[in-house]
Amino acid sequence: MTDRKLALEAWESLFRAQHQLFTEMLSDFEHSNITQAEYDVLLTVTRSPDMTARLRDITSNMLISQPSVSRLVDRMVTRGLVAKCADPDDGRGALIRATDEGAKAFRALATVHGRSIADRMSRLDDDELRALRDLAEKLRAR
């Protein structure tokens, strides 16, 4: 059986580390024309085949509610970062595709943000990074 006190200490440490890193990395977005939330949408979309993802897949990767994601995507459509169309396999769903402008903005910021992430994560060696990745995936498993 898991030690409850140790579990709480580990959770608090993980939560505080994530919060600190997240806060530090907000500066990556200060001089960008896309927000952190828009970057998160574009991350999911650009990593999907044909740079197209289902809205429900985007929502499942975000830390905000489905209605908030829908409004965010609608704003991104207006700004020309993504296009939205009906999902031919699911009449109730929508497909979101990165536009050329959206993909270009994402790539420009991803270069800066990627360097920032690598710099902050360099406190850990490769074995520690693999262990952290694997442990986080284990926690996320359903």
PDB file of N, CA and C in Angstrom, residues 49-87:
ATOM      1  N   PRO A  49      -1.954  14.118 -38.146  1.00  0.00           N
ATOM      2  CA  PRO A  49      -1.825  13.909 -39.597  1.00  0.00           C
ATOM      3  C   PRO A  49      -2.502  15.035 -40.378  1.00  0.00           C
ATOM      4  N   ASP A  50      -1.852  15.516 -41.403  1.00  0.00           N
ATOM      5  CA  ASP A  50      -2.359  16.608 -42.248  1.00  0.00           C
ATOM      6  C   ASP A  50      -2.638  17.878 -41.448  1.00  0.00           C
ATOM      7  N   MET A  51      -1.986  18.016 -40.292  1.00  0.00           N
ATOM      8  CA  MET A  51      -2.170  19.184 -39.418  1.00  0.00           C
ATOM      9  C   MET A  51      -3.650  19.437 -39.150  1.00  0.00           C
ATOM     10  N   THR A  52      -4.400  18.329 -38.941  1.00  0.00           N
ATOM     11  CA  THR A  52      -5.838  18.392 -38.696  1.00  0.00           C
ATOM     12  C   THR A  52      -6.176  17.487 -37.521  1.00  0.00           C
ATOM     13  N   ALA A  53      -6.925  18.019 -36.564  1.00  0.00           N
ATOM     14  CA  ALA A  53      -7.324  17.241 -35.390  1.00  0.00           C
ATOM     15  C   ALA A  53      -8.798  17.453 -35.104  1.00  0.00           C
ATOM     16  N   ARG A  54      -9.397  16.468 -34.496  1.00  0.00           N
ATOM     17  CA  ARG A  54     -10.784  16.614 -34.059  1.00  0.00           C
ATOM     18  C   ARG A  54     -10.828  17.574 -32.873  1.00  0.00           C
ATOM     19  N   LEU A  55     -11.884  18.354 -32.813  1.00  0.00           N
ATOM     20  CA  LEU A  55     -12.057  19.296 -31.708  1.00  0.00           C
ATOM     21  C   LEU A  55     -12.033  18.563 -30.371  1.00  0.00           C
ATOM     22  N   ARG A  56     -12.648  17.389 -30.312  1.00  0.00           N
ATOM     23  CA  ARG A  56     -12.667  16.636 -29.046  1.00  0.00           C
ATOM     24  C   ARG A  56     -11.258  16.204 -28.626  1.00  0.00           C
ATOM     25  N   ASP A  57     -10.366  15.937 -29.592  1.00  0.00           N
ATOM     26  CA  ASP A  57      -8.984  15.575 -29.257  1.00  0.00           C
ATOM     27  C   ASP A  57      -8.222  16.789 -28.718  1.00  0.00           C
ATOM     28  N   ILE A  58      -8.494  17.942 -29.296  1.00  0.00           N
ATOM     29  CA  ILE A  58      -7.885  19.177 -28.792  1.00  0.00           C
ATOM     30  C   ILE A  58      -8.356  19.418 -27.361  1.00  0.00           C
ATOM     31  N   THR A  59      -9.653  19.299 -27.150  1.00  0.00           N
ATOM     32  CA  THR A  59     -10.233  19.523 -25.822  1.00  0.00           C
ATOM     33  C   THR A  59      -9.635  18.577 -24.794  1.00  0.00           C
ATOM     34  N   SER A  60      -9.423  17.326 -25.177  1.00  0.00           N
ATOM     35  CA  SER A  60      -8.903  16.349 -24.207  1.00  0.00           C
ATOM     36  C   SER A  60      -7.466  16.660 -23.795  1.00  0.00           C
ATOM     37  N   ASN A  61      -6.747  17.429 -24.604  1.00  0.00           N
ATOM     38  CA  ASN A  61      -5.362  17.795 -24.288  1.00  0.00           C
ATOM     39  C   ASN A  61      -5.245  19.125 -23.547  1.00  0.00           C
ATOM     40  N   MET A  62      -6.337  19.836 -23.411  1.00  0.00           N
ATOM     41  CA  MET A  62      -6.297  21.175 -22.823  1.00  0.00           C
ATOM     42  C   MET A  62      -6.739  21.117 -21.363  1.00  0.00           C
ATOM     43  N   LEU A  63      -6.365  22.151 -20.631  1.00  0.00           N
ATOM     44  CA  LEU A  63      -6.718  22.231 -19.220  1.00  0.00           C
ATOM     45  C   LEU A  63      -7.901  23.162 -18.990  1.00  0.00           C
ATOM     46  N   ILE A  64      -8.661  23.425 -20.051  1.00  0.00           N
ATOM     47  CA  ILE A  64      -9.840  24.286 -19.928  1.00  0.00           C
ATOM     48  C   ILE A  64     -11.059  23.512 -20.430  1.00  0.00           C
ATOM     49  N   SER A  65     -12.236  23.997 -20.127  1.00  0.00           N
ATOM     50  CA  SER A  65     -13.472  23.294 -20.458  1.00  0.00           C
ATOM     51  C   SER A  65     -13.732  23.279 -21.962  1.00  0.00           C
ATOM     52  N   GLN A  66     -14.584  22.357 -22.380  1.00  0.00           N
ATOM     53  CA  GLN A  66     -14.933  22.229 -23.800  1.00  0.00           C
ATOM     54  C   GLN A  66     -15.531  23.519 -24.360  1.00  0.00           C
ATOM     55  N   PRO A  67     -16.455  24.178 -23.654  1.00  0.00           N
ATOM     56  CA  PRO A  67     -16.968  25.440 -24.208  1.00  0.00           C
ATOM     57  C   PRO A  67     -15.857  26.493 -24.363  1.00  0.00           C
ATOM     58  N   SER A  68     -14.920  26.527 -23.431  1.00  0.00           N
ATOM     59  CA  SER A  68     -13.814  27.489 -23.534  1.00  0.00           C
ATOM     60  C   SER A  68     -12.923  27.163 -24.719  1.00  0.00           C
ATOM     61  N   VAL A  69     -12.679  25.880 -24.956  1.00  0.00           N
ATOM     62  CA  VAL A  69     -11.872  25.479 -26.110  1.00  0.00           C
ATOM     63  C   VAL A  69     -12.591  25.865 -27.396  1.00  0.00           C
ATOM     64  N   SER A  70     -13.885  25.636 -27.453  1.00  0.00           N
ATOM     65  CA  SER A  70     -14.663  25.990 -28.653  1.00  0.00           C
ATOM     66  C   SER A  70     -14.579  27.486 -28.938  1.00  0.00           C
ATOM     67  N   ARG A  71     -14.713  28.308 -27.908  1.00  0.00           N
ATOM     68  CA  ARG A  71     -14.624  29.764 -28.102  1.00  0.00           C
ATOM     69  C   ARG A  71     -13.209  30.155 -28.535  1.00  0.00           C
ATOM     70  N   LEU A  72     -12.190  29.534 -27.937  1.00  0.00           N
ATOM     71  CA  LEU A  72     -10.809  29.803 -28.308  1.00  0.00           C
ATOM     72  C   LEU A  72     -10.570  29.456 -29.771  1.00  0.00           C
ATOM     73  N   VAL A  73     -11.032  28.287 -30.187  1.00  0.00           N
ATOM     74  CA  VAL A  73     -10.861  27.870 -31.585  1.00  0.00           C
ATOM     75  C   VAL A  73     -11.597  28.832 -32.513  1.00  0.00           C
ATOM     76  N   ASP A  74     -12.790  29.254 -32.148  1.00  0.00           N
ATOM     77  CA  ASP A  74     -13.531  30.214 -32.981  1.00  0.00           C
ATOM     78  C   ASP A  74     -12.743  31.522 -33.136  1.00  0.00           C
ATOM     79  N   ARG A  75     -12.118  31.990 -32.053  1.00  0.00           N
ATOM     80  CA  ARG A  75     -11.284  33.199 -32.142  1.00  0.00           C
ATOM     81  C   ARG A  75     -10.069  32.952 -33.047  1.00  0.00           C
ATOM     82  N   MET A  76      -9.515  31.758 -32.965  1.00  0.00           N
ATOM     83  CA  MET A  76      -8.356  31.424 -33.807  1.00  0.00           C
ATOM     84  C   MET A  76      -8.759  31.339 -35.279  1.00  0.00           C
ATOM     85  N   VAL A  77      -9.974  30.874 -35.555  1.00  0.00           N
ATOM     86  CA  VAL A  77     -10.497  30.865 -36.933  1.00  0.00           C
ATOM     87  C   VAL A  77     -10.580  32.303 -37.438  1.00  0.00           C
ATOM     88  N   THR A  78     -11.137  33.187 -36.624  1.00  0.00           N
ATOM     89  CA  THR A  78     -11.267  34.600 -36.988  1.00  0.00           C
ATOM     90  C   THR A  78      -9.904  35.223 -37.269  1.00  0.00           C
ATOM     91  N   ARG A  79      -8.906  34.828 -36.512  1.00  0.00           N
ATOM     92  CA  ARG A  79      -7.546  35.377 -36.677  1.00  0.00           C
ATOM     93  C   ARG A  79      -6.781  34.713 -37.815  1.00  0.00           C
ATOM     94  N   GLY A  80      -7.356  33.661 -38.416  1.00  0.00           N
ATOM     95  CA  GLY A  80      -6.704  32.999 -39.540  1.00  0.00           C
ATOM     96  C   GLY A  80      -5.641  31.988 -39.138  1.00  0.00           C
ATOM     97  N   LEU A  81      -5.638  31.551 -37.869  1.00  0.00           N
ATOM     98  CA  LEU A  81      -4.641  30.588 -37.407  1.00  0.00           C
ATOM     99  C   LEU A  81      -5.056  29.145 -37.687  1.00  0.00           C
ATOM    100  N   VAL A  82      -6.360  28.891 -37.677  1.00  0.00           N
ATOM    101  CA  VAL A  82      -6.898  27.566 -37.963  1.00  0.00           C
ATOM    102  C   VAL A  82      -8.156  27.704 -38.809  1.00  0.00           C
ATOM    103  N   ALA A  83      -8.521  26.600 -39.452  1.00  0.00           N
ATOM    104  CA  ALA A  83      -9.795  26.517 -40.165  1.00  0.00           C
ATOM    105  C   ALA A  83     -10.611  25.423 -39.488  1.00  0.00           C
ATOM    106  N   LYS A  84     -11.922  25.567 -39.534  1.00  0.00           N
ATOM    107  CA  LYS A  84     -12.813  24.624 -38.860  1.00  0.00           C
ATOM    108  C   LYS A  84     -13.834  24.126 -39.863  1.00  0.00           C
ATOM    109  N   CYS A  85     -14.033  22.803 -39.864  1.00  0.00           N
ATOM    110  CA  CYS A  85     -15.056  22.244 -40.745  1.00  0.00           C
ATOM    111  C   CYS A  85     -15.707  21.055 -40.051  1.00  0.00           C
ATOM    112  N   ALA A  86     -16.828  20.619 -40.600  1.00  0.00           N
ATOM    113  CA  ALA A  86     -17.542  19.479 -40.033  1.00  0.00           C
ATOM    114  C   ALA A  86     -16.702  18.217 -40.199  1.00  0.00           C
ATOM    115  N   ASP A  87     -16.768  17.353 -39.210  1.00  0.00           N
ATOM    116  CA  ASP A  87     -16.077  16.064 -39.261  1.00  0.00           C
ATOM    117  C   ASP A  87     -16.937  15.104 -40.072  1.00  0.00           C
TER     118      ASP A  87
END
